[in-house]
Amino acid sequence: MKKIILLGYMGCGKSTIAKTLSKNIGVPFVDLDQYIEKKANSSINAIFEQRGEIHFRKLEHQAFVELLNSSEPMIIGLGGGTPCYANNHELLIGENVLSVYLKASIQTLFDRLSLNKSKRPLIADKSDDELKEFIAMHLFERSFYYNQAQFTVPVDDKTIDQTVLDIVATLA
Ligand SMILES: Nc1ncnc2c1ncn2[C@@H]1O[C@H](COP(=O)(O)OP(=O)(O)O)[C@@H](O)[C@H]1O
Ligand SMILES: O=C(O)C1=C[C@@H](OP(=O)(O)O)[C@@H](O)[C@H](O)C1
Ligand SMILES: [Mg+2]
């Protein structure tokens, strides 16, 4: 079975949707950030703070490759930056993967992230005004990488269940 990879900007719902999709289709899911945290025995915040982002990107690449090389069927929820570093975007178009970009608007991302910043070191210290501007710029910079996905599923104004159904229909 091909591995299902969910990607997209912070807050688009990768971790949330991976969990519900997993229940819906009976395929186990791995959240890449949680997998890194377990392997490193450290939180994402602590890794950024103590070792820096470049070190995190190395761990992230290693963890992604490790999961792709395993023979287990799985849904992988990436981190928002995963496709944008270490040529990881080239791994989104492999033969054994189905990659899905969960595409959200700046407003949707802002609404969700303004309530959930503390565990995301890239935005934790930003005011609402700074956050909105940051998302707009950063999403623009990253879109090239997100658009490498084999499939795109828009998520604005959809419930978790609706997005899961849309993914299932897209991959059918
Ligand atoms: N319809 C929805 N789909 C996905 N997430 C939603 C939705 N509505 C609200 N949320 C919330 O938005 C946040 C998405 O965060 P998360 O799943 O961690 O995204 P990511 O892993 O892409 O950063 C969660 O707090 C989730 O509860
Ligand atoms: O966009 C990014 O660079 C990051 C996204 C985070 O994952 P989520 O997209 O699941 O929040 C996490 O990997 C880290 O904080 C860096
Ligand atoms: Mg996540």
XYZ file of C-alpha atoms and ligand atoms in Angstrom:
216
model
C 0.000 0.000 0.000
C 1.230 3.504 -0.826
C 1.961 5.779 2.103
C -0.372 8.761 2.426
C 1.457 12.011 3.168
C -0.397 15.089 4.419
C 1.372 18.424 3.986
C 0.642 22.119 4.188
C 1.197 25.223 6.271
C 1.132 25.203 10.090
C -2.470 25.059 11.268
C -3.931 23.651 8.035
C -4.845 20.552 10.059
C -2.262 17.892 9.153
C -2.066 16.408 12.665
C -5.820 16.608 13.300
C -6.840 15.277 9.898
C -4.245 12.448 9.937
C -5.779 11.117 13.144
C -9.371 11.147 11.844
C -8.388 9.837 8.406
C -6.568 6.997 10.163
C -9.753 5.987 12.030
C -11.833 6.361 8.885
C -9.735 4.125 6.601
C -8.097 1.880 9.212
C -4.506 2.797 8.355
C -2.174 3.805 11.225
C -0.899 7.378 11.320
C 2.375 8.892 12.404
C 2.733 12.587 13.142
C 6.266 13.491 12.057
C 6.732 16.081 14.838
C 5.680 13.547 17.486
C 7.968 10.938 15.943
C 10.899 13.399 16.105
C 10.042 14.324 19.700
C 10.031 10.653 20.724
C 13.303 9.872 18.932
C 15.055 12.948 20.330
C 13.372 12.612 23.723
C 12.768 16.353 23.535
C 9.971 18.721 22.519
C 9.965 20.649 19.233
C 10.266 23.865 21.273
C 13.280 22.531 23.197
C 15.003 21.279 20.034
C 14.622 24.721 18.393
C 15.749 26.506 21.544
C 18.687 24.283 22.479
C 19.979 23.075 19.101
C 18.530 25.560 16.603
C 16.329 25.249 13.530
C 19.059 23.833 11.276
C 19.519 20.894 13.623
C 15.741 20.379 13.716
C 15.661 20.296 9.899
C 18.309 17.529 9.928
C 16.306 15.461 12.411
C 13.171 16.116 10.373
C 14.764 14.906 7.128
C 16.168 11.769 8.786
C 12.820 10.972 10.400
C 10.900 11.473 7.131
C 13.280 9.205 5.178
C 13.126 6.590 7.927
C 9.325 6.486 7.801
C 9.266 6.343 4.004
C 11.711 3.427 4.054
C 9.630 1.369 6.457
C 7.460 -1.307 4.890
C 4.435 -0.520 7.097
C 1.359 1.086 5.558
C 0.843 4.494 7.146
C -0.492 8.014 6.979
C 2.260 10.562 7.700
C 1.326 14.046 8.901
C 4.331 16.210 8.064
C 5.446 19.377 9.813
C 4.625 22.592 7.958
C 8.236 23.108 6.906
C 9.073 19.520 5.960
C 8.637 19.856 2.161
C 10.658 23.089 2.131
C 14.052 21.775 3.342
C 16.672 19.154 2.423
C 15.015 18.460 -0.945
C 12.228 16.693 0.918
C 9.819 17.957 -1.746
C 11.345 15.431 -4.156
C 10.077 12.670 -1.877
C 6.479 13.826 -2.350
C 6.310 12.493 -5.892
C 7.775 9.009 -5.324
C 6.058 5.900 -6.664
C 5.135 4.615 -3.227
C 3.476 7.726 -1.925
C 0.213 9.622 -2.264
C 0.922 13.205 -1.228
C -1.929 15.555 -0.348
C -1.605 19.323 0.150
C -4.202 20.557 2.642
C -4.677 24.030 1.237
C -5.895 26.750 3.591
C -6.316 30.503 3.112
C -4.323 33.060 5.106
C -7.492 33.902 7.076
C -8.173 30.266 8.049
C -4.545 29.787 9.078
C -4.563 33.023 11.065
C -7.819 32.165 12.867
C -6.437 28.784 13.946
C -2.835 29.770 14.663
C -3.672 32.863 16.706
C -5.267 30.422 19.207
C -2.435 27.855 19.019
C 0.961 29.540 18.851
C 2.822 28.373 21.920
C 4.059 25.024 20.611
C 5.148 26.513 17.298
C 8.509 28.212 17.802
C 8.430 30.093 14.465
C 5.351 32.093 15.532
C 5.178 31.785 19.336
C 6.298 35.370 20.019
C 4.316 37.180 17.329
C 1.475 39.637 17.959
C -1.711 39.168 15.922
C -0.673 41.862 13.427
C 2.783 40.339 13.021
C 1.320 36.869 12.722
C -0.991 37.763 9.865
C 1.786 39.435 7.905
C 4.170 36.559 8.630
C 1.685 33.925 7.420
C 1.036 35.853 4.200
C 4.742 36.150 3.368
C 5.764 32.694 4.535
C 2.904 30.896 2.781
C 3.867 32.669 -0.445
C 7.497 31.537 -0.051
C 6.502 27.966 0.723
C 3.764 27.486 -1.856
C 6.201 26.281 -4.510
C 7.041 23.307 -2.305
C 3.464 22.595 -1.247
C 2.408 22.622 -4.889
C 4.685 19.657 -5.581
C 2.087 17.409 -3.896
C 0.285 14.957 -6.166
C -3.128 16.087 -4.882
C -4.563 19.260 -3.371
C -7.566 19.324 -1.047
C -8.961 22.749 -0.032
C -9.836 22.882 3.664
C -11.406 26.323 4.209
C -14.840 26.238 5.854
C -14.888 22.457 6.091
C -15.354 20.309 9.170
C -12.700 17.740 10.000
C -15.010 14.971 8.767
C -15.707 16.784 5.486
C -12.009 17.226 4.791
C -11.409 13.540 5.546
C -14.189 12.538 3.144
C -12.732 14.829 0.474
C -9.311 13.209 0.886
C -10.798 9.724 0.632
C -12.702 10.736 -2.520
C -9.607 12.360 -4.034
C -7.500 9.266 -3.473
C -10.177 6.760 -4.589
N -12.131 21.904 10.308
C -10.949 21.778 10.910
N -10.020 20.941 10.396
C -8.813 20.820 11.015
N -8.455 21.484 12.147
C -9.356 22.313 12.692
C -10.621 22.488 12.103
N -11.309 23.378 12.854
C -10.497 23.736 13.856
N -9.335 23.094 13.785
C -8.229 23.271 14.744
O -7.125 23.826 14.028
C -5.902 23.319 14.566
C -5.140 22.589 13.465
O -3.917 22.236 14.012
P -3.110 20.941 13.630
O -3.993 19.785 13.377
O -2.067 20.812 14.693
O -2.477 21.435 12.243
P -1.040 21.203 11.647
O -0.554 19.858 12.110
O -1.279 21.290 10.171
O -0.209 22.339 12.154
C -6.278 22.354 15.697
O -6.229 23.062 16.916
C -7.718 21.973 15.343
O -8.461 21.612 16.479
O 6.200 25.164 9.542
C 7.218 24.834 10.196
O 8.379 25.131 9.839
C 7.028 24.027 11.423
C 5.807 23.406 11.633
C 5.505 22.605 12.825
O 4.562 21.572 12.501
P 2.992 21.872 12.247
O 2.844 22.340 10.818
O 2.326 20.553 12.474
O 2.585 22.924 13.235
C 6.776 22.002 13.399
O 7.310 21.021 12.527
C 7.799 23.094 13.643
O 7.268 23.973 14.613
C 8.166 23.863 12.368
Mg 1.131 19.150 13.132
